[in-house]
mmCIF file of C-alpha atoms in Angstrom:
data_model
loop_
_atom_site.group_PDB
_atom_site.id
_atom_site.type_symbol
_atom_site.label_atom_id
_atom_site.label_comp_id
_atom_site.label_asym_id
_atom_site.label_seq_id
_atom_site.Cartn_x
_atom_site.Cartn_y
_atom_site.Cartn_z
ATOM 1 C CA UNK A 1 26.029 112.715 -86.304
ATOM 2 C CA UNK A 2 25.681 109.391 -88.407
ATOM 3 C CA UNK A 3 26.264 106.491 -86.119
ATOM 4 C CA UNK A 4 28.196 103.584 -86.879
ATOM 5 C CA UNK A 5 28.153 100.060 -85.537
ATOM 6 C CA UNK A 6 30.015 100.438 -82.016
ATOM 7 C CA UNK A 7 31.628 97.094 -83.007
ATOM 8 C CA UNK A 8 33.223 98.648 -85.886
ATOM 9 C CA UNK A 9 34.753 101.208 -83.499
ATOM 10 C CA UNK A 10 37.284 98.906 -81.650
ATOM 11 C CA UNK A 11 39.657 96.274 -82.391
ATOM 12 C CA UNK A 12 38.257 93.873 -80.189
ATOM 13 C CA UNK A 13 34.840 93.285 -77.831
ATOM 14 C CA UNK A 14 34.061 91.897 -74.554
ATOM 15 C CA UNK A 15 35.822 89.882 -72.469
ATOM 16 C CA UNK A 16 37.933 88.831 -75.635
ATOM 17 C CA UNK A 17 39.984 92.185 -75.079
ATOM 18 C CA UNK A 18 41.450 90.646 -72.059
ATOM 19 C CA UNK A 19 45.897 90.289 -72.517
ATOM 20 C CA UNK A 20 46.595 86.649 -73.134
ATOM 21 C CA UNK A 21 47.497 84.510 -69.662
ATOM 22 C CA UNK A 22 51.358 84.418 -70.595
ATOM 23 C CA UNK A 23 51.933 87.428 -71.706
ATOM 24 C CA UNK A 24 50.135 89.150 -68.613
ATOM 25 C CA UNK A 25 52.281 86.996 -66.013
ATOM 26 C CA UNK A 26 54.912 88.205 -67.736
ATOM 27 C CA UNK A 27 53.757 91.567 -67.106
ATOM 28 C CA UNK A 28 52.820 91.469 -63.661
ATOM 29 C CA UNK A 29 55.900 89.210 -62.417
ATOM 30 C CA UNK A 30 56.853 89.749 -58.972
ATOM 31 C CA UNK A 31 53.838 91.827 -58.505
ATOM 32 C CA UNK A 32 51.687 88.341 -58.266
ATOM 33 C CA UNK A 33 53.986 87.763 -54.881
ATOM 34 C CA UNK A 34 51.666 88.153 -51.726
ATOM 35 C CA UNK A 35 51.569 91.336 -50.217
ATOM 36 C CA UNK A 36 52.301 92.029 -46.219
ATOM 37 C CA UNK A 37 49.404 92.926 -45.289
ATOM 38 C CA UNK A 38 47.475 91.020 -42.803
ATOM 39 C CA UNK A 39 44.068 92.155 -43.498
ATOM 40 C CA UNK A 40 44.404 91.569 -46.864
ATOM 41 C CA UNK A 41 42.898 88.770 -47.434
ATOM 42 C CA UNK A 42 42.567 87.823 -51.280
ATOM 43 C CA UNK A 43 45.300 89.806 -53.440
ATOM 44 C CA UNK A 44 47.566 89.283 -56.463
ATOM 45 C CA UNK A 45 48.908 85.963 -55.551
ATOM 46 C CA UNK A 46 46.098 83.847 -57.305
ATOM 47 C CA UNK A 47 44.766 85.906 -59.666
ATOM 48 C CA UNK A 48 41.250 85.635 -58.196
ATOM 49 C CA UNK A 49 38.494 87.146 -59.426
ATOM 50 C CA UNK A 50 38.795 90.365 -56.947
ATOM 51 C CA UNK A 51 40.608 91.892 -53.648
ATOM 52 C CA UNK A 52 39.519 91.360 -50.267
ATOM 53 C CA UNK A 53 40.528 93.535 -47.406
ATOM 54 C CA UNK A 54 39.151 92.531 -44.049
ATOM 55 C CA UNK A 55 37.707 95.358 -41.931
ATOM 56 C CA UNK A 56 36.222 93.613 -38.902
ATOM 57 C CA UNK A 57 35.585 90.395 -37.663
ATOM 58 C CA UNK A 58 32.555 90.384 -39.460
ATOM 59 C CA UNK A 59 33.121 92.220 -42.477
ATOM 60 C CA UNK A 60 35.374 92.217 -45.745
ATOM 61 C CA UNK A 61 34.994 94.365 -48.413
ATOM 62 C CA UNK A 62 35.591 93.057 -52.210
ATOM 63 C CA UNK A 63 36.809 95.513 -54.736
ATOM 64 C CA UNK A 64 37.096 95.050 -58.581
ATOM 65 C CA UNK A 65 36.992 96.278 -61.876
ATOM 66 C CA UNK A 66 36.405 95.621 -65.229
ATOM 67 C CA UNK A 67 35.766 96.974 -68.582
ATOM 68 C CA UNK A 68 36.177 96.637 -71.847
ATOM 69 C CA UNK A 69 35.288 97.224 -75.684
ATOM 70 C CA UNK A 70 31.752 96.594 -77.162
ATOM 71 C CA UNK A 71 30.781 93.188 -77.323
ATOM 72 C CA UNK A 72 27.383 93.925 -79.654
ATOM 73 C CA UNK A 73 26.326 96.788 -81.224
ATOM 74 C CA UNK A 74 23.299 97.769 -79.359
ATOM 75 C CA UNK A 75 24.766 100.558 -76.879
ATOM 76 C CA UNK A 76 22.085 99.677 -74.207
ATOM 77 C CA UNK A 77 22.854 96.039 -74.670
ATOM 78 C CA UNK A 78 26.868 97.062 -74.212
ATOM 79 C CA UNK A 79 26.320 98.533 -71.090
ATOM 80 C CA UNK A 80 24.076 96.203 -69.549
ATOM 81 C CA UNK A 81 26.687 92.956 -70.580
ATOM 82 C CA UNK A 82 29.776 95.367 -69.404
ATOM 83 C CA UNK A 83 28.199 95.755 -65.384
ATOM 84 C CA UNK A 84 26.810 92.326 -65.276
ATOM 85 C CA UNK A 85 30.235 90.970 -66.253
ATOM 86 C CA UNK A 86 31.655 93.502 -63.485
ATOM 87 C CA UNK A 87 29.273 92.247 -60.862
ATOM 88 C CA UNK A 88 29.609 88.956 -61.422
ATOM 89 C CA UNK A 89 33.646 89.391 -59.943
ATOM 90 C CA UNK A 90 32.280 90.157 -56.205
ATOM 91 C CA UNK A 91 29.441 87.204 -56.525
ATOM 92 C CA UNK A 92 32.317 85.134 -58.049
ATOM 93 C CA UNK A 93 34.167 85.685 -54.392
ATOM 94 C CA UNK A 94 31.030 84.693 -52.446
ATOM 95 C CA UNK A 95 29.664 88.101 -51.270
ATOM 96 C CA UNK A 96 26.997 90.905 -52.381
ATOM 97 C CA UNK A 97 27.243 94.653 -54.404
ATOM 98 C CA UNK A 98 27.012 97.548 -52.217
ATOM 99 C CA UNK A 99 28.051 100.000 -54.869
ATOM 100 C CA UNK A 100 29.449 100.681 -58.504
ATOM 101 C CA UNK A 101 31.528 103.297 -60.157
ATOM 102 C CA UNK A 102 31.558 103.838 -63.662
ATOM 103 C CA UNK A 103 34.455 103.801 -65.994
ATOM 104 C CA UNK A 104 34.260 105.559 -69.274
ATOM 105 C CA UNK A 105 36.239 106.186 -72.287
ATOM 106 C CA UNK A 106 34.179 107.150 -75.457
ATOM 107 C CA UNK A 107 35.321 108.978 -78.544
ATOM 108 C CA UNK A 108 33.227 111.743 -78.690
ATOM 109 C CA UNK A 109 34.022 112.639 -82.325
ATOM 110 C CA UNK A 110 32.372 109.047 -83.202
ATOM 111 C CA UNK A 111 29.653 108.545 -81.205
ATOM 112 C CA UNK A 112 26.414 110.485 -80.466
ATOM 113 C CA UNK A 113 25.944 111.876 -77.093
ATOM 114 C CA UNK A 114 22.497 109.778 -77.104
ATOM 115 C CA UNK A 115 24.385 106.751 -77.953
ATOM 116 C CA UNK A 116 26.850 107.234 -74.865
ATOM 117 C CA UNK A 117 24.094 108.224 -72.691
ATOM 118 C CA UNK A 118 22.371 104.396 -73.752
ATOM 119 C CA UNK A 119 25.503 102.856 -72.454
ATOM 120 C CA UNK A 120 25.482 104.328 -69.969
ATOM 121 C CA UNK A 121 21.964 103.486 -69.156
ATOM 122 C CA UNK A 122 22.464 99.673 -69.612
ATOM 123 C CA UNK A 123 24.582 99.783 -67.015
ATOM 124 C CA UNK A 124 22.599 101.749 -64.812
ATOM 125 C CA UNK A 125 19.801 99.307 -65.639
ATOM 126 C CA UNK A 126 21.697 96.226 -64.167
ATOM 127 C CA UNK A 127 22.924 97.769 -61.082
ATOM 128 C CA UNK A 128 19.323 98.963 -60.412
ATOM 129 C CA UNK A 129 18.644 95.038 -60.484
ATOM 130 C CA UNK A 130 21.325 94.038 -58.448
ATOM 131 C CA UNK A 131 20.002 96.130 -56.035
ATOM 132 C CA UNK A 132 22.673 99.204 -55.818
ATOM 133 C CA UNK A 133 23.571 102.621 -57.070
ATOM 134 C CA UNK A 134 26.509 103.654 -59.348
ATOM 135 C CA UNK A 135 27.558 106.269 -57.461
ATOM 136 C CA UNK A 136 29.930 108.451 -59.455
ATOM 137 C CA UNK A 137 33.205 107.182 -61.952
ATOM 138 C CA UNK A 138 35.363 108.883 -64.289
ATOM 139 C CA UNK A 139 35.351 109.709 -67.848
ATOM 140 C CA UNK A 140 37.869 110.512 -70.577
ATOM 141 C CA UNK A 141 37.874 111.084 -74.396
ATOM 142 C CA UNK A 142 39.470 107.524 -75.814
ATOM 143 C CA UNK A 143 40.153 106.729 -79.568
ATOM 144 C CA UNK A 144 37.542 103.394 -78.894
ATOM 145 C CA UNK A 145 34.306 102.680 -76.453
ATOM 146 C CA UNK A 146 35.056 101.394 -73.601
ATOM 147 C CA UNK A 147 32.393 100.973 -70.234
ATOM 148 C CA UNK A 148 32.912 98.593 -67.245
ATOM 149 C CA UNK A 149 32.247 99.427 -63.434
ATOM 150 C CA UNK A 150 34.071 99.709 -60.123
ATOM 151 C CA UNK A 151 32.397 96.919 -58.258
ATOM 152 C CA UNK A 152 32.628 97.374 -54.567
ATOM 153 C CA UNK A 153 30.825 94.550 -52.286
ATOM 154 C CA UNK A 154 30.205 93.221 -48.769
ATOM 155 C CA UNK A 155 30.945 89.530 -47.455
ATOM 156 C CA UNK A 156 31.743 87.822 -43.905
ATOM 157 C CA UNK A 157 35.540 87.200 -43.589
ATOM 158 C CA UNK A 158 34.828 83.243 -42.694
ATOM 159 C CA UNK A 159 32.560 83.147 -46.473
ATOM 160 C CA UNK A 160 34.883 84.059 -48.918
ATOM 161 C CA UNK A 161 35.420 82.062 -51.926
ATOM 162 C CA UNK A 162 38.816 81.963 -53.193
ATOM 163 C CA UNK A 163 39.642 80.459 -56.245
ATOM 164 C CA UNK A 164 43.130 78.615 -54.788
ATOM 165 C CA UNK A 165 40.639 76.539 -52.366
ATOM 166 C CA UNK A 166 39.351 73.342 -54.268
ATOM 167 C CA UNK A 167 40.031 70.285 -52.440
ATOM 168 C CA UNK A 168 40.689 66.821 -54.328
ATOM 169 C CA UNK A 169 38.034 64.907 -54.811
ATOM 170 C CA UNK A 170 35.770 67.862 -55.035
ATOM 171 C CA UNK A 171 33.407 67.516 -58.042
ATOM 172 C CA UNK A 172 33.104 70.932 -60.753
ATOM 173 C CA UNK A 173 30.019 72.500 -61.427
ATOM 174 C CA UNK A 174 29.423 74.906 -64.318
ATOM 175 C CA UNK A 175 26.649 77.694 -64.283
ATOM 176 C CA UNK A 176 25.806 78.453 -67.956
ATOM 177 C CA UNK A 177 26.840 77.409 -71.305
ATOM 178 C CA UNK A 178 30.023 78.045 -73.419
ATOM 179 C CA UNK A 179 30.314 79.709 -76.477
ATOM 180 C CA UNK A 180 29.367 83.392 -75.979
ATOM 181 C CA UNK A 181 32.640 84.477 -77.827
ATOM 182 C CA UNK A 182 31.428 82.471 -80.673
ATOM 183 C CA UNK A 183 28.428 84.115 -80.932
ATOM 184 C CA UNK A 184 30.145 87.786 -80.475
ATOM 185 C CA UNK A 185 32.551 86.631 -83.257
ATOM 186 C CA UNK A 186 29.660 85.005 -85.275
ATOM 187 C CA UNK A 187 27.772 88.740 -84.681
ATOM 188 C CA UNK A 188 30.648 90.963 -86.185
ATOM 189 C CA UNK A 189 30.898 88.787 -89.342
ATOM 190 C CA UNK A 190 27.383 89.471 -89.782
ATOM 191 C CA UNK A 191 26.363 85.119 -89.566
ATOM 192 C CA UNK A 192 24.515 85.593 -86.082
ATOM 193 C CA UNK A 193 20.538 84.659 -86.255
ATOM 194 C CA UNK A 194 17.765 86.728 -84.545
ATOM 195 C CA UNK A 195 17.848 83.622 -81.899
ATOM 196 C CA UNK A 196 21.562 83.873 -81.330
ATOM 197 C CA UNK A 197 21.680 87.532 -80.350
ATOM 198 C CA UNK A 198 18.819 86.397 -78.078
ATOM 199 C CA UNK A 199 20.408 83.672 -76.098
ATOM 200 C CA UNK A 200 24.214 86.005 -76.291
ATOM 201 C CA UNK A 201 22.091 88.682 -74.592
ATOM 202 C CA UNK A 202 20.424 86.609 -72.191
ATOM 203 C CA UNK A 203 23.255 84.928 -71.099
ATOM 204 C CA UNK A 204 25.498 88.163 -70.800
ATOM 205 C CA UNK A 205 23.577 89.664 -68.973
ATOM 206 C CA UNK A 206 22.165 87.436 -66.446
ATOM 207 C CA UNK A 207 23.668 88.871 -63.064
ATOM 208 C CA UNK A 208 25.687 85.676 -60.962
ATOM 209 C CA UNK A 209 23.965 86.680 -57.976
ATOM 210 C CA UNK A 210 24.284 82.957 -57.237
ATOM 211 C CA UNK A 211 26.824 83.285 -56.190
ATOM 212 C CA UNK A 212 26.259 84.856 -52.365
ATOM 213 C CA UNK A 213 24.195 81.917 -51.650
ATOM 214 C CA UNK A 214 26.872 79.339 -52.537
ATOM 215 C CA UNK A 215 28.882 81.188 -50.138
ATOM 216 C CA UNK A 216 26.841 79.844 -47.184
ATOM 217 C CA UNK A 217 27.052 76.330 -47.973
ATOM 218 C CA UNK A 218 30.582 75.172 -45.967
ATOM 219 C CA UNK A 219 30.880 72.277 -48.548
ATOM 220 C CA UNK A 220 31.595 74.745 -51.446
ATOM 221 C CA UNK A 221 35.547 75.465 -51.654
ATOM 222 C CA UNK A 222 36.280 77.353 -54.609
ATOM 223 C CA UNK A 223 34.579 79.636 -56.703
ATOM 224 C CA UNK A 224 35.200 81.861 -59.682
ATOM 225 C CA UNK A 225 33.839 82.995 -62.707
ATOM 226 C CA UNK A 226 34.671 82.254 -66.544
ATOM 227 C CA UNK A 227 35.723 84.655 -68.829
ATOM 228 C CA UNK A 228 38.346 85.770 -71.101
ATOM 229 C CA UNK A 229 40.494 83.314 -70.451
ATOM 230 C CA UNK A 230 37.881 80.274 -71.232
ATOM 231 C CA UNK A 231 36.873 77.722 -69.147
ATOM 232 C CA UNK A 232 40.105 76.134 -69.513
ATOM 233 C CA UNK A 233 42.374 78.589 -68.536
ATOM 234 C CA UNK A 234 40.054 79.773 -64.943
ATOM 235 C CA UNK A 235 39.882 76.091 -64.321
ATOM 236 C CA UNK A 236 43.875 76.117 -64.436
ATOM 237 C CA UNK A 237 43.824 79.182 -62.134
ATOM 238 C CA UNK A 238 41.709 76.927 -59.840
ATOM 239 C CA UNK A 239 44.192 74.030 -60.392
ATOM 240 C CA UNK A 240 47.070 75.841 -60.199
ATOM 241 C CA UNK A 241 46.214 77.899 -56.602
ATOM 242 C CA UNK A 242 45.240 74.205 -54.996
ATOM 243 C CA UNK A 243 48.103 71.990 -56.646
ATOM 244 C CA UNK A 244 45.428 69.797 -58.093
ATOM 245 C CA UNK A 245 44.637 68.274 -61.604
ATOM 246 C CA UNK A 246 41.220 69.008 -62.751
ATOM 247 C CA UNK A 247 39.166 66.174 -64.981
ATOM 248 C CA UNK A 248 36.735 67.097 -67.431
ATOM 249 C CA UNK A 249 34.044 65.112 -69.098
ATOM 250 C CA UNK A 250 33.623 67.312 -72.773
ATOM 251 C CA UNK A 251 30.031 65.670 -72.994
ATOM 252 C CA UNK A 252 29.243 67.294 -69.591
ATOM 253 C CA UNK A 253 30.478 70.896 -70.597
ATOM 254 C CA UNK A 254 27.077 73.092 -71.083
ATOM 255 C CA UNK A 255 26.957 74.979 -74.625
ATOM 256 C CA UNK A 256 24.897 77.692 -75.547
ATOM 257 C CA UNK A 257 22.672 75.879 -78.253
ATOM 258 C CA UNK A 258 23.252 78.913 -80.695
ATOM 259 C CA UNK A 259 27.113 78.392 -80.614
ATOM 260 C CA UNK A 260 27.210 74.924 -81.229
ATOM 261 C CA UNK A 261 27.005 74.307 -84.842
ATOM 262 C CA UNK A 262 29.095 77.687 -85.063
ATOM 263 C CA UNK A 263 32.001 76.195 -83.304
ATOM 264 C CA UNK A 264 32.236 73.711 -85.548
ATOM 265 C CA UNK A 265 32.208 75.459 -87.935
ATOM 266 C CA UNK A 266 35.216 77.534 -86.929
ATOM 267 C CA UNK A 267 33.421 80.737 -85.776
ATOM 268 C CA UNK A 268 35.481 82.208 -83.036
ATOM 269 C CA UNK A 269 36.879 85.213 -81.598
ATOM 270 C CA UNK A 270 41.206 85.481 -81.997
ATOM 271 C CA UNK A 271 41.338 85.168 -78.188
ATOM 272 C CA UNK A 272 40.841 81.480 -78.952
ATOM 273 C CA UNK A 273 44.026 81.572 -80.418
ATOM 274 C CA UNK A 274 45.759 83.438 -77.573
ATOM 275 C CA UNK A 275 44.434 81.283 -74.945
ATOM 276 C CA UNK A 276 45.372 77.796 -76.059
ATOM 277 C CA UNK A 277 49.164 79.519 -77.094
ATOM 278 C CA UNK A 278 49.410 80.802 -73.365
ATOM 279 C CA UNK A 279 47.947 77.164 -71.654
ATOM 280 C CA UNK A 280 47.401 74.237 -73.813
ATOM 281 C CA UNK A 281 50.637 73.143 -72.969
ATOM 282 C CA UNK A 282 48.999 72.201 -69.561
ATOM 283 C CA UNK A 283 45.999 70.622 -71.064
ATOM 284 C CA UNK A 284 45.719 66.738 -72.044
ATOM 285 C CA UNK A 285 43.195 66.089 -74.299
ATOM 286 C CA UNK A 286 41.962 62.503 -75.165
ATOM 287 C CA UNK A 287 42.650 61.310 -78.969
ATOM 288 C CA UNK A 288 38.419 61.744 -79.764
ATOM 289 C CA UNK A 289 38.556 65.660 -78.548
ATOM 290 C CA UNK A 290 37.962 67.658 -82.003
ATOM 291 C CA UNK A 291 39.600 70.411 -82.719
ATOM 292 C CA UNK A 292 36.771 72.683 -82.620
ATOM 293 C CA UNK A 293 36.122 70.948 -79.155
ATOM 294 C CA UNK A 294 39.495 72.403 -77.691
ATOM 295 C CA UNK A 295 38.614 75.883 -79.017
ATOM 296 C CA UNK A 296 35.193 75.900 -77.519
ATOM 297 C CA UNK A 297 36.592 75.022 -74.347
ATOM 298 C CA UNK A 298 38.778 78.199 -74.625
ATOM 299 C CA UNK A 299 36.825 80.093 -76.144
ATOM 300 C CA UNK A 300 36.608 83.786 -74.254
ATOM 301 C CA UNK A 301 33.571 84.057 -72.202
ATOM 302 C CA UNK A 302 32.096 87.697 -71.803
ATOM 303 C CA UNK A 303 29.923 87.614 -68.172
ATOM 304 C CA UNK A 304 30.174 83.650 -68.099
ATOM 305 C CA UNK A 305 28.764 81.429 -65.763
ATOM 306 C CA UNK A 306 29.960 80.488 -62.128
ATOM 307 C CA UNK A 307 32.700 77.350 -61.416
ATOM 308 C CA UNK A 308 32.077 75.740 -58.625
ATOM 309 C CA UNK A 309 34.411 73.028 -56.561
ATOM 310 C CA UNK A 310 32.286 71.464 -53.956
ATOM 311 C CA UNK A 311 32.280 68.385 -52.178
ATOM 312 C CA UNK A 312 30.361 65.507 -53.491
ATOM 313 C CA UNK A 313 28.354 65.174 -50.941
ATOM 314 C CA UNK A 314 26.520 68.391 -51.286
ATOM 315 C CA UNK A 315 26.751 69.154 -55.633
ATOM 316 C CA UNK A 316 23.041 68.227 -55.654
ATOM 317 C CA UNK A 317 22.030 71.506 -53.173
ATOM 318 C CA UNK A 318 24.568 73.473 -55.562
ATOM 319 C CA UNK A 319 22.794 72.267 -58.580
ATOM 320 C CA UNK A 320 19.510 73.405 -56.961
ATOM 321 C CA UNK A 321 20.710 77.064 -56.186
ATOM 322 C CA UNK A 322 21.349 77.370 -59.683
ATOM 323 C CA UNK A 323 18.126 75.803 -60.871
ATOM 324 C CA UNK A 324 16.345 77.688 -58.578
ATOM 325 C CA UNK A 325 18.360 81.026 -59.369
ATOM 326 C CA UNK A 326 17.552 80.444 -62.866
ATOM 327 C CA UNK A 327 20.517 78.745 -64.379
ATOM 328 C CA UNK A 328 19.293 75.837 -66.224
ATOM 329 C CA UNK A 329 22.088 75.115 -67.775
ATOM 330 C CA UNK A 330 24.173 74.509 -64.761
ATOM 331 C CA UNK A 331 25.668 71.033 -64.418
ATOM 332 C CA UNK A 332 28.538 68.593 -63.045
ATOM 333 C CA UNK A 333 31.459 69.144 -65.719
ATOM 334 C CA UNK A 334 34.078 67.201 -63.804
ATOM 335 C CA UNK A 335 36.182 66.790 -60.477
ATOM 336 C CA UNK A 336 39.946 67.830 -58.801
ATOM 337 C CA UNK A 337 41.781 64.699 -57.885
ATOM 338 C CA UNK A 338 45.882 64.859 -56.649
ATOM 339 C CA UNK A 339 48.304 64.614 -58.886
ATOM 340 C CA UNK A 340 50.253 67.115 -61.018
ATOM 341 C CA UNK A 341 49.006 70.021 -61.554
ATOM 342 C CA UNK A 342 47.365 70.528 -64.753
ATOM 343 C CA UNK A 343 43.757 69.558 -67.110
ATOM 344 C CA UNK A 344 42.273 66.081 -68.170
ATOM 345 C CA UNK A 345 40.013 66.446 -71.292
ATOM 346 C CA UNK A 346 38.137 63.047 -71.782
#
């Protein structure tokens, strides 16, 4: 069977796949209300990053999914950015993997079974570093690629990190750099250097295992990760869930080196587009914010990094998890102060 570029196999890649903010509210509606159930603990209501269901006093079990098209063409490299990106939803609520289940669709008429079987491998690959087996999944026959994981995980009822929990006067920490759409979009039109699809596979695939260590420092109040929707539009999620207006300092914003002088160029991924349509109404930027400045910031991040609202007092020993965890980028992007809800750009 001759192979072609799993890219050129679906109409969009990565976390850039995602339905637009707007248009999935609209979908889910009512469905966002919270649900009666007492043990319940994280649900619909916030759009977190996963579920919680409490099962004792001194366990909770987080369960997510996600999947999605290819993001590169490499199938190893797919399936190795698909499960980190599906991990990083139970780090992302402050606790640790126990298990993953795959999801599959693949059209078999396309693609080589070698080729699926290297997705599928990728995946495997990750999960063997985060420490846990995929343990079984499901599989169909689908007109375009798509892989993700079943993430099921294990945190202490009192350590979970909502989303809907940032506190005013909190200050923002980011764990890696923007701009991975760029780079995905900069890959399919065939302008992405050896060094770029470096630093978009390092990035995408670095697991957030942070993430369950932030979850034992009482100063840290809110925690998700960034991805389709940009940084802008998880940071309004966070904003939204506490009633709080979020200030950002551009200049402070980490950027994937690689990305930069493609985002201002224009390079970009459509879910740019989708993303400012669905938000930027609820975003103030300052006169000197370029246009390519705003699209970075919503740009549609594919395994992104960690956002963090913690209390001033303690966003040095969160800045030192992350060093020490291997996020170098990580850094103070801004801080939640009252007023109306909404984003600051300065």
């Amino acid at each position: 069977m001759s192979e072609v570029k799993l890219t050129r196999l679906s109409h969009g890649g990565g976390c850039g796949c995602k339905i637009s903010p707007a248009l999935l509210h609209e979908i889910l509606g009512e469905a966002q209300q919270k649900l009666p159930f007492p043990d319940l603990l994280v649900g619909t209501e916030s759009s977190d990053d996963a579920a919680v269901y409490r099962l004792n006093d001194q366990q909770a079990i987080i369960a997510t999914t996600d999947f999605f098209m290819p993001i590169v063409d490499d199938p190893f490299d797919f399936g190795r950015i698909a499960a980190t990106n599906a991990l990083s939803d139970v780090y992302a609520m402050g606790g640790t993997p126990i298990m993953a289940l795959a999801i599959v669709g693949m059209p078999i008429t396309k693609m080589s079974v070698e080729t699926i079987r290297e997705i599928l491998r990728g995946g495997e690959a990750v999960c063997r570093d985060a420490g846990i087996p995929i343990a079984g999944g499901h599989s169909i026959d689908a007109p375009e690629p798509i892989y993700g994981l079943v993430a099921l995980g294990i945190v202490h009822p009192d350590r979970v990190k909502k989303n809907s929990a940032a506190r005013a006067g909190d200050v923002l920490i980011l764990g890696k750099g923007l701009g991975v759409g760029i780079l995905a979009a900069a890959l399919k039109k065939e302008l992405l250097t050896d060094a770029g699809y470096a630093q978009l596979i390092n990035t995408t695939t670095q697991l957030n295992k942070v993430g369950s260590s932030l979850a034992a420092l009482p100063a840290v109040h809110a925690l998700t990760d960034v991805t389709g929707f940009g940084l802008l539009g998880h940071l309004l999620e966070m904003c939204r869930g506490a009633g709080l207006i979020a200030e950002v300092a551009f200049n402070n914003v980490p950027v994937l080196s690689e990305a930069l002088a493609l985002a201002q160029q224009g390079v970009g991924p459509g879910a740019i587009e989708r993303n400012l349509a669905s938000y930027g109404v609820d975003v103030d930027f300052a006169a000197h914010i370029e246009t390519w400045q705003q699209r970075l910031l919503a740009d549609a991040q594919t395994s992104g990094g960690l956002l963090v609202s913690v209390a001033p007092e303690a966003a040095d020993e969160v800045l030192q998890c992350f060093v020490a965890a291997g996020f170098t980028q990580a850094a103070v992007i801004g801080k939640m102060r009252q007023g109306e809800t909404r984003i600051a750009v300065r």
